[in-house]
Coordinates of C-alpha atoms in Angstrom, one line a residue:
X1 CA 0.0 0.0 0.0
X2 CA 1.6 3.4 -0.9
X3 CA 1.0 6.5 1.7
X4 CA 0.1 9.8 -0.1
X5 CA 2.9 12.9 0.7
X6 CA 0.7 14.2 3.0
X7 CA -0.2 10.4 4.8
X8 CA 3.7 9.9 4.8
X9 CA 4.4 13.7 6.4
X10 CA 1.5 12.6 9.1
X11 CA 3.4 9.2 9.7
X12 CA 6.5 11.4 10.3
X13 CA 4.8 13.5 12.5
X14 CA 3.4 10.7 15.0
X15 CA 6.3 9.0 15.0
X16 CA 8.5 12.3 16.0
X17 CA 6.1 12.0 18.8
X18 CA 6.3 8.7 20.4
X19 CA 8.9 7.2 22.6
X20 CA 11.7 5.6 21.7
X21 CA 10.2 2.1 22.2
X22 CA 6.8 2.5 20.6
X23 CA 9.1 4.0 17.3
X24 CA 10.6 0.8 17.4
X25 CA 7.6 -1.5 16.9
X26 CA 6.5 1.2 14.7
X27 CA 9.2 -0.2 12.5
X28 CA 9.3 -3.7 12.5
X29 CA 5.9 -3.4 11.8
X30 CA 6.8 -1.3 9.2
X31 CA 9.9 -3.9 7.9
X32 CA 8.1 -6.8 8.8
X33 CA 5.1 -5.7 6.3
X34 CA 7.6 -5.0 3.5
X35 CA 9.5 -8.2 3.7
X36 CA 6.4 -9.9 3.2
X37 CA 5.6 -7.7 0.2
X38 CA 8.6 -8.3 -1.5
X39 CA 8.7 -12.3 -0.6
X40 CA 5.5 -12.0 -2.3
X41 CA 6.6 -10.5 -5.1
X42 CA 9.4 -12.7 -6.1
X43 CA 7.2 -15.7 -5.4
X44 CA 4.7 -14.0 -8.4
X45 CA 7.5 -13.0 -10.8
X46 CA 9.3 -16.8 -10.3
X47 CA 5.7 -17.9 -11.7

């Protein structure tokens, strides 16, 4: 899913905000949801 400029700037914004902890689940989240993306992508193109 892409993030418009201004849904990106707002993610930006939050995250500027939180704690050092919750920025870090933040991003695995974040990393954990791409890896899967691109896993599913190779698996697609290899098809």
């Amino acid at each position: 899913m892409k993030l418009s400029e201004e849904e990106e700037q707002q993610l930006r914004n939050e995250m500027s905000e939180m704690q050092t902890k919750e920025k870090e689940q933040v991003l695995e989240l974040i990393i954990s949801y791409e890896k899967k993306v691109l896993e599913k992508g190779l698996k697609e193109g290899l098809q």
